[in-house]
Amino acid sequence: MRWIGVLSALWIGLSNSASSQTVAWAGSDIPPVDSMCYQFQRLYTQIREESVLPDSARKFFSDIMFGLRGKFRTAEPFRLDSTRRDSILRTAYFSFPLRNYSPDAIGGSHGEGYRARGFDLFDYNVRGSHPAQDIFISDRNQDCIDDNTDRPADVLAMTSGVVLAIETAWTPGQEYRGGNWIWIYDPILDGLWYYAHNNAIVVRPGDWVQSGQKISEVGRTGFNAYATRSPTHLHIMYLQLQADGLPQPQNPYAWLLTARNFN
Ligand SMILES: [Zn+2]
């Protein structure tokens, strides 16, 4: 399966210990990745449609995350300790998620657009938080064509990982806020990336993406992003998984500042 070789290479690059190269991925009770992607997509759709109770959604969610950890071996002793995480931060692990853009394009002057208070992934009714950064492109006439290049602006994977779920069917008039979104699980950080308001999406659930790989083009999909008052932007969120498999938003601002830029 395609992601296994990629992940092995990643581990060899990141780990000081030769023993971590001899990992057996076969686990008879771990479901296949495609099935976990399907479960995640179904759960996220149910949360959005409020057809699952928040407590049940939490249980399903953490089950899926434990499955992913099992599959990608991020359970102890593979989970990053803070030292290894610091060393990753120094090794150009992160890619700036918009081609031809740099941190100047992040909303606000010091990333203060990030407001995590009150966020609950499992309760679609909770509003008002914004545990994310918005990164704006030059698009005065709001046609999703970059004014500087006359082409769509490419969204790049901030880190490597497996695409868990995508939405491609958003249409104007739908009240869903994320529009066409992408969820990616990064087994090294043991966290989830969420990219929202995309136009075209060029990856599929189950795909392994490399840091810096094109995953989509910036769009205006989503209830608020579609409105004229909203300048064209990418909404990017990072959720750090906790020991119990539940997500905690984490501000990706510092990572955006240190990310490699692609032109
Ligand atoms: Zn946003």
mmCIF file of C-alpha atoms and ligand atoms in Angstrom:
data_model
loop_
_atom_site.group_PDB
_atom_site.id
_atom_site.type_symbol
_atom_site.label_atom_id
_atom_site.label_comp_id
_atom_site.label_asym_id
_atom_site.label_seq_id
_atom_site.Cartn_x
_atom_site.Cartn_y
_atom_site.Cartn_z
ATOM 1 C CA MET A 1 0.000 0.000 0.000
ATOM 2 C CA ARG A 2 1.348 3.324 -1.101
ATOM 3 C CA TRP A 3 1.590 5.174 2.238
ATOM 4 C CA ILE A 4 3.621 2.512 3.981
ATOM 5 C CA GLY A 5 6.815 3.113 2.028
ATOM 6 C CA VAL A 6 6.423 6.851 2.305
ATOM 7 C CA LEU A 7 5.946 6.688 6.035
ATOM 8 C CA SER A 8 8.911 4.385 6.475
ATOM 9 C CA ALA A 9 11.073 6.860 4.604
ATOM 10 C CA LEU A 10 9.757 9.648 6.774
ATOM 11 C CA TRP A 11 10.595 7.755 9.928
ATOM 12 C CA ILE A 12 14.066 6.906 8.722
ATOM 13 C CA GLY A 13 14.593 10.595 8.070
ATOM 14 C CA LEU A 14 13.236 11.758 11.399
ATOM 15 C CA SER A 15 14.270 9.113 13.849
ATOM 16 C CA ASN A 16 17.668 8.664 15.433
ATOM 17 C CA SER A 17 16.880 5.108 16.345
ATOM 18 C CA ALA A 18 17.470 2.406 13.771
ATOM 19 C CA SER A 19 15.035 0.120 15.535
ATOM 20 C CA SER A 20 12.060 2.179 14.420
ATOM 21 C CA GLN A 21 12.771 1.179 10.826
ATOM 22 C CA THR A 22 11.832 -2.388 11.536
ATOM 23 C CA VAL A 23 8.178 -1.769 12.128
ATOM 24 C CA ALA A 24 5.616 -4.341 11.188
ATOM 25 C CA TRP A 25 2.479 -2.562 10.063
ATOM 26 C CA ALA A 26 0.285 -5.606 9.824
ATOM 27 C CA GLY A 27 -2.183 -5.622 12.658
ATOM 28 C CA SER A 28 -4.986 -8.067 12.206
ATOM 29 C CA ASP A 29 -7.530 -6.108 14.241
ATOM 30 C CA ILE A 30 -6.752 -2.689 12.752
ATOM 31 C CA PRO A 31 -9.213 -1.748 10.017
ATOM 32 C CA PRO A 32 -7.852 -0.750 6.599
ATOM 33 C CA VAL A 33 -7.136 2.956 6.095
ATOM 34 C CA ASP A 34 -9.862 3.268 3.458
ATOM 35 C CA SER A 35 -12.411 2.051 5.955
ATOM 36 C CA MET A 36 -11.226 4.567 8.563
ATOM 37 C CA CYS A 37 -11.472 7.321 5.965
ATOM 38 C CA TYR A 38 -15.020 6.257 5.207
ATOM 39 C CA GLN A 39 -15.927 6.216 8.904
ATOM 40 C CA PHE A 40 -14.409 9.649 9.436
ATOM 41 C CA GLN A 41 -16.233 11.127 6.444
ATOM 42 C CA ARG A 42 -19.525 9.650 7.615
ATOM 43 C CA LEU A 43 -19.033 10.860 11.188
ATOM 44 C CA TYR A 44 -18.089 14.386 10.139
ATOM 45 C CA THR A 45 -21.135 14.554 7.881
ATOM 46 C CA GLN A 46 -23.343 13.383 10.762
ATOM 47 C CA ILE A 47 -21.868 16.034 13.078
ATOM 48 C CA ARG A 48 -22.557 18.695 10.462
ATOM 49 C CA GLU A 49 -26.097 17.492 9.991
ATOM 50 C CA GLU A 50 -26.539 17.108 13.750
ATOM 51 C CA SER A 51 -27.702 13.533 13.305
ATOM 52 C CA VAL A 52 -25.320 12.233 15.975
ATOM 53 C CA LEU A 53 -25.220 13.310 19.625
ATOM 54 C CA PRO A 54 -21.983 15.065 20.634
ATOM 55 C CA ASP A 55 -21.091 12.394 23.202
ATOM 56 C CA SER A 56 -21.534 9.579 20.684
ATOM 57 C CA ALA A 57 -19.569 11.563 18.123
ATOM 58 C CA ARG A 58 -16.673 11.896 20.591
ATOM 59 C CA LYS A 59 -16.620 8.143 21.124
ATOM 60 C CA PHE A 60 -16.707 7.355 17.383
ATOM 61 C CA PHE A 61 -14.069 9.979 16.720
ATOM 62 C CA SER A 62 -11.593 8.683 19.265
ATOM 63 C CA ASP A 63 -12.139 5.100 18.040
ATOM 64 C CA ILE A 64 -11.183 6.191 14.522
ATOM 65 C CA MET A 65 -8.138 8.079 15.833
ATOM 66 C CA PHE A 66 -6.955 5.049 17.803
ATOM 67 C CA GLY A 67 -7.320 3.017 14.610
ATOM 68 C CA LEU A 68 -5.201 5.535 12.685
ATOM 69 C CA ARG A 69 -2.579 5.553 15.418
ATOM 70 C CA GLY A 70 -2.463 1.789 15.339
ATOM 71 C CA LYS A 71 -2.114 1.795 11.582
ATOM 72 C CA PHE A 72 0.597 4.428 11.501
ATOM 73 C CA ARG A 73 2.335 3.454 14.738
ATOM 74 C CA THR A 74 2.031 6.776 16.500
ATOM 75 C CA ALA A 75 1.023 5.056 19.698
ATOM 76 C CA GLU A 76 3.761 4.876 22.338
ATOM 77 C CA PRO A 77 6.669 4.605 21.945
ATOM 78 C CA PHE A 78 6.387 6.323 18.592
ATOM 79 C CA ARG A 79 4.511 9.387 19.742
ATOM 80 C CA LEU A 80 6.622 12.516 19.633
ATOM 81 C CA ASP A 81 8.052 13.767 22.847
ATOM 82 C CA SER A 82 8.659 17.493 23.134
ATOM 83 C CA THR A 83 12.359 17.132 22.247
ATOM 84 C CA ARG A 84 11.622 15.339 19.009
ATOM 85 C CA ARG A 85 8.875 17.812 18.244
ATOM 86 C CA ASP A 86 11.331 20.692 18.740
ATOM 87 C CA SER A 87 13.792 19.043 16.411
ATOM 88 C CA ILE A 88 11.066 18.647 13.784
ATOM 89 C CA LEU A 89 10.368 22.357 14.070
ATOM 90 C CA ARG A 90 13.977 23.000 13.110
ATOM 91 C CA THR A 91 14.012 20.708 10.083
ATOM 92 C CA ALA A 92 11.724 22.571 7.689
ATOM 93 C CA TYR A 93 8.936 20.128 8.410
ATOM 94 C CA PHE A 94 6.210 22.632 7.579
ATOM 95 C CA SER A 95 5.301 24.034 4.178
ATOM 96 C CA PHE A 96 3.512 27.349 3.842
ATOM 97 C CA PRO A 97 0.082 26.257 2.603
ATOM 98 C CA LEU A 98 -0.268 28.774 -0.238
ATOM 99 C CA ARG A 99 2.089 28.799 -3.205
ATOM 100 C CA ASN A 100 3.558 32.259 -3.933
ATOM 101 C CA TYR A 101 2.512 33.582 -0.533
ATOM 102 C CA SER A 102 4.284 34.195 2.754
ATOM 103 C CA PRO A 103 3.209 34.958 6.328
ATOM 104 C CA ASP A 104 2.343 38.569 5.354
ATOM 105 C CA ALA A 105 -0.839 37.087 3.851
ATOM 106 C CA ILE A 106 -2.061 35.774 7.210
ATOM 107 C CA GLY A 107 -5.052 37.715 8.529
ATOM 108 C CA GLY A 108 -4.364 40.219 11.315
ATOM 109 C CA SER A 109 -0.909 41.501 12.118
ATOM 110 C CA HIS A 110 0.222 38.846 14.614
ATOM 111 C CA GLY A 111 -2.097 35.976 13.935
ATOM 112 C CA GLU A 112 -4.728 37.248 16.342
ATOM 113 C CA GLY A 113 -7.462 35.850 14.084
ATOM 114 C CA TYR A 114 -7.076 32.643 16.088
ATOM 115 C CA ARG A 115 -9.736 32.291 18.807
ATOM 116 C CA ALA A 116 -10.117 28.800 20.220
ATOM 117 C CA ARG A 117 -12.354 29.563 23.180
ATOM 118 C CA GLY A 118 -15.626 27.670 23.033
ATOM 119 C CA PHE A 119 -14.669 25.457 20.090
ATOM 120 C CA ASP A 120 -16.343 22.046 20.018
ATOM 121 C CA LEU A 121 -15.792 19.924 16.923
ATOM 122 C CA PHE A 122 -18.671 17.678 17.958
ATOM 123 C CA ASP A 123 -21.382 20.265 18.369
ATOM 124 C CA TYR A 124 -22.217 22.111 15.167
ATOM 125 C CA ASN A 125 -24.414 24.538 17.109
ATOM 126 C CA VAL A 126 -21.487 26.068 18.963
ATOM 127 C CA ARG A 127 -20.439 29.186 17.120
ATOM 128 C CA GLY A 128 -18.258 32.216 17.643
ATOM 129 C CA SER A 129 -14.856 30.558 17.913
ATOM 130 C CA HIS A 130 -12.269 30.574 15.112
ATOM 131 C CA PRO A 131 -9.507 28.147 16.091
ATOM 132 C CA ALA A 132 -7.765 28.704 12.775
ATOM 133 C CA GLN A 133 -5.762 31.091 10.642
ATOM 134 C CA ASP A 134 -7.081 32.723 7.495
ATOM 135 C CA ILE A 135 -4.590 33.340 4.704
ATOM 136 C CA PHE A 136 -5.672 35.769 2.012
ATOM 137 C CA ILE A 137 -4.882 35.838 -1.694
ATOM 138 C CA SER A 138 -4.956 38.846 -4.040
ATOM 139 C CA ASP A 139 -8.370 38.582 -5.663
ATOM 140 C CA ARG A 140 -10.074 41.969 -5.950
ATOM 141 C CA ASN A 141 -12.870 40.816 -8.242
ATOM 142 C CA GLN A 142 -13.450 37.626 -6.206
ATOM 143 C CA ASP A 143 -13.207 35.257 -9.171
ATOM 144 C CA CYS A 144 -10.701 32.980 -7.352
ATOM 145 C CA ILE A 145 -8.052 33.836 -9.928
ATOM 146 C CA ASP A 146 -4.953 35.248 -8.285
ATOM 147 C CA ASP A 147 -4.486 38.858 -9.420
ATOM 148 C CA ASN A 148 -0.692 38.427 -9.377
ATOM 149 C CA THR A 149 -0.480 35.281 -11.506
ATOM 150 C CA ASP A 150 -3.787 35.127 -13.438
ATOM 151 C CA ARG A 151 -4.085 31.562 -12.239
ATOM 152 C CA PRO A 152 -5.836 29.846 -9.351
ATOM 153 C CA ALA A 153 -3.820 29.907 -6.115
ATOM 154 C CA ASP A 154 -2.538 26.483 -5.076
ATOM 155 C CA VAL A 155 -3.183 25.174 -1.578
ATOM 156 C CA LEU A 156 -0.236 23.036 -0.417
ATOM 157 C CA ALA A 157 -0.218 20.438 2.336
ATOM 158 C CA MET A 158 1.303 22.048 5.425
ATOM 159 C CA THR A 159 2.734 18.665 6.466
ATOM 160 C CA SER A 160 2.693 15.113 5.147
ATOM 161 C CA GLY A 161 -0.187 12.842 5.997
ATOM 162 C CA VAL A 162 -3.087 10.754 4.817
ATOM 163 C CA VAL A 163 -6.197 12.398 3.384
ATOM 164 C CA LEU A 164 -9.075 11.295 5.582
ATOM 165 C CA ALA A 165 -12.051 13.017 4.011
ATOM 166 C CA ILE A 166 -13.019 15.673 1.514
ATOM 167 C CA GLU A 167 -16.137 17.611 0.594
ATOM 168 C CA THR A 168 -16.501 18.570 -3.056
ATOM 169 C CA ALA A 169 -20.225 19.128 -3.432
ATOM 170 C CA TRP A 170 -20.771 22.480 -1.740
ATOM 171 C CA THR A 171 -23.044 24.806 -3.683
ATOM 172 C CA PRO A 172 -23.972 28.470 -3.065
ATOM 173 C CA GLY A 173 -26.965 28.636 -0.800
ATOM 174 C CA GLN A 174 -25.850 25.803 1.460
ATOM 175 C CA GLU A 175 -25.368 27.000 5.001
ATOM 176 C CA TYR A 176 -22.358 24.776 5.715
ATOM 177 C CA ARG A 177 -19.489 26.980 6.783
ATOM 178 C CA GLY A 178 -16.455 25.061 5.590
ATOM 179 C CA GLY A 179 -17.591 24.748 1.964
ATOM 180 C CA ASN A 180 -15.345 22.290 0.189
ATOM 181 C CA TRP A 181 -12.935 21.063 2.848
ATOM 182 C CA ILE A 182 -10.097 18.573 3.291
ATOM 183 C CA TRP A 183 -9.121 16.671 6.451
ATOM 184 C CA ILE A 184 -5.595 15.237 6.653
ATOM 185 C CA TYR A 185 -4.160 13.115 9.468
ATOM 186 C CA ASP A 186 -0.450 13.666 10.170
ATOM 187 C CA PRO A 187 0.856 10.586 11.988
ATOM 188 C CA ILE A 188 4.140 12.255 12.966
ATOM 189 C CA LEU A 189 2.464 15.102 14.841
ATOM 190 C CA ASP A 190 -0.503 12.860 15.644
ATOM 191 C CA GLY A 191 -2.883 15.620 14.656
ATOM 192 C CA LEU A 192 -5.403 16.683 12.033
ATOM 193 C CA TRP A 193 -5.251 19.465 9.494
ATOM 194 C CA TYR A 194 -8.414 21.028 8.108
ATOM 195 C CA TYR A 195 -8.339 23.157 4.961
ATOM 196 C CA ALA A 196 -11.577 24.986 4.153
ATOM 197 C CA HIS A 197 -13.216 27.130 1.432
ATOM 198 C CA ASN A 198 -11.411 25.301 -1.397
ATOM 199 C CA ASN A 199 -12.425 25.451 -5.008
ATOM 200 C CA ALA A 200 -11.043 22.415 -6.884
ATOM 201 C CA ILE A 201 -9.727 19.597 -4.684
ATOM 202 C CA VAL A 202 -7.075 17.385 -6.291
ATOM 203 C CA VAL A 203 -6.634 14.686 -3.630
ATOM 204 C CA ARG A 204 -8.877 11.812 -2.548
ATOM 205 C CA PRO A 205 -9.457 10.026 0.746
ATOM 206 C CA GLY A 206 -6.729 7.451 1.301
ATOM 207 C CA ASP A 207 -4.104 9.445 -0.620
ATOM 208 C CA TRP A 208 -0.789 10.049 1.065
ATOM 209 C CA VAL A 209 0.331 13.656 0.530
ATOM 210 C CA GLN A 210 3.802 15.065 1.023
ATOM 211 C CA SER A 211 4.476 18.319 2.811
ATOM 212 C CA GLY A 212 4.291 21.024 0.121
ATOM 213 C CA GLN A 213 2.233 18.938 -2.310
ATOM 214 C CA LYS A 214 -0.698 20.667 -4.028
ATOM 215 C CA ILE A 215 -3.979 19.502 -2.558
ATOM 216 C CA SER A 216 -6.453 22.064 -3.891
ATOM 217 C CA GLU A 217 -7.030 25.576 -5.176
ATOM 218 C CA VAL A 218 -8.216 28.476 -3.051
ATOM 219 C CA GLY A 219 -11.930 29.120 -3.368
ATOM 220 C CA ARG A 220 -14.840 30.940 -1.802
ATOM 221 C CA THR A 221 -16.937 27.938 -0.808
ATOM 222 C CA GLY A 222 -18.752 28.006 2.530
ATOM 223 C CA PHE A 223 -21.612 30.124 3.826
ATOM 224 C CA ASN A 224 -19.534 33.084 5.041
ATOM 225 C CA ALA A 225 -16.611 32.726 2.648
ATOM 226 C CA TYR A 226 -18.975 33.009 -0.323
ATOM 227 C CA ALA A 227 -20.364 36.359 0.817
ATOM 228 C CA THR A 228 -19.003 39.472 -0.909
ATOM 229 C CA ARG A 229 -17.828 40.902 2.428
ATOM 230 C CA SER A 230 -15.285 38.076 2.727
ATOM 231 C CA PRO A 231 -11.970 38.442 0.859
ATOM 232 C CA THR A 232 -10.842 35.201 -0.806
ATOM 233 C CA HIS A 233 -8.823 33.090 1.635
ATOM 234 C CA LEU A 234 -7.758 29.684 2.900
ATOM 235 C CA HIS A 235 -8.958 28.737 6.391
ATOM 236 C CA ILE A 236 -6.477 26.370 8.006
ATOM 237 C CA MET A 237 -6.966 24.659 11.359
ATOM 238 C CA TYR A 238 -4.790 22.203 13.276
ATOM 239 C CA LEU A 239 -6.204 19.861 15.915
ATOM 240 C CA GLN A 240 -3.730 18.113 18.209
ATOM 241 C CA LEU A 241 -4.932 14.711 19.343
ATOM 242 C CA GLN A 242 -4.823 14.126 23.087
ATOM 243 C CA ALA A 243 -4.037 10.857 24.854
ATOM 244 C CA ASP A 244 -7.757 9.985 24.817
ATOM 245 C CA GLY A 245 -7.912 10.429 21.037
ATOM 246 C CA LEU A 246 -9.924 13.649 21.239
ATOM 247 C CA PRO A 247 -8.884 16.814 19.415
ATOM 248 C CA GLN A 248 -7.618 20.062 20.904
ATOM 249 C CA PRO A 249 -7.148 23.091 18.645
ATOM 250 C CA GLN A 250 -3.626 24.441 18.500
ATOM 251 C CA ASN A 251 -2.598 27.728 16.936
ATOM 252 C CA PRO A 252 -0.514 26.967 13.826
ATOM 253 C CA TYR A 253 0.743 30.570 13.649
ATOM 254 C CA ALA A 254 4.301 29.863 14.835
ATOM 255 C CA TRP A 255 4.535 26.970 12.377
ATOM 256 C CA LEU A 256 3.317 29.201 9.555
ATOM 257 C CA LEU A 257 6.095 31.674 10.360
ATOM 258 C CA THR A 258 8.798 29.002 10.153
ATOM 259 C CA ALA A 259 7.345 27.134 7.168
ATOM 260 C CA ARG A 260 9.155 26.722 3.859
ATOM 261 C CA ASN A 261 7.734 28.984 1.171
ATOM 262 C CA PHE A 262 7.010 27.657 -2.322
ATOM 263 C CA ASN A 263 6.963 29.818 -5.421
HETATM 264 ZN ZN ZN B 1 -11.372 31.248 8.900
#
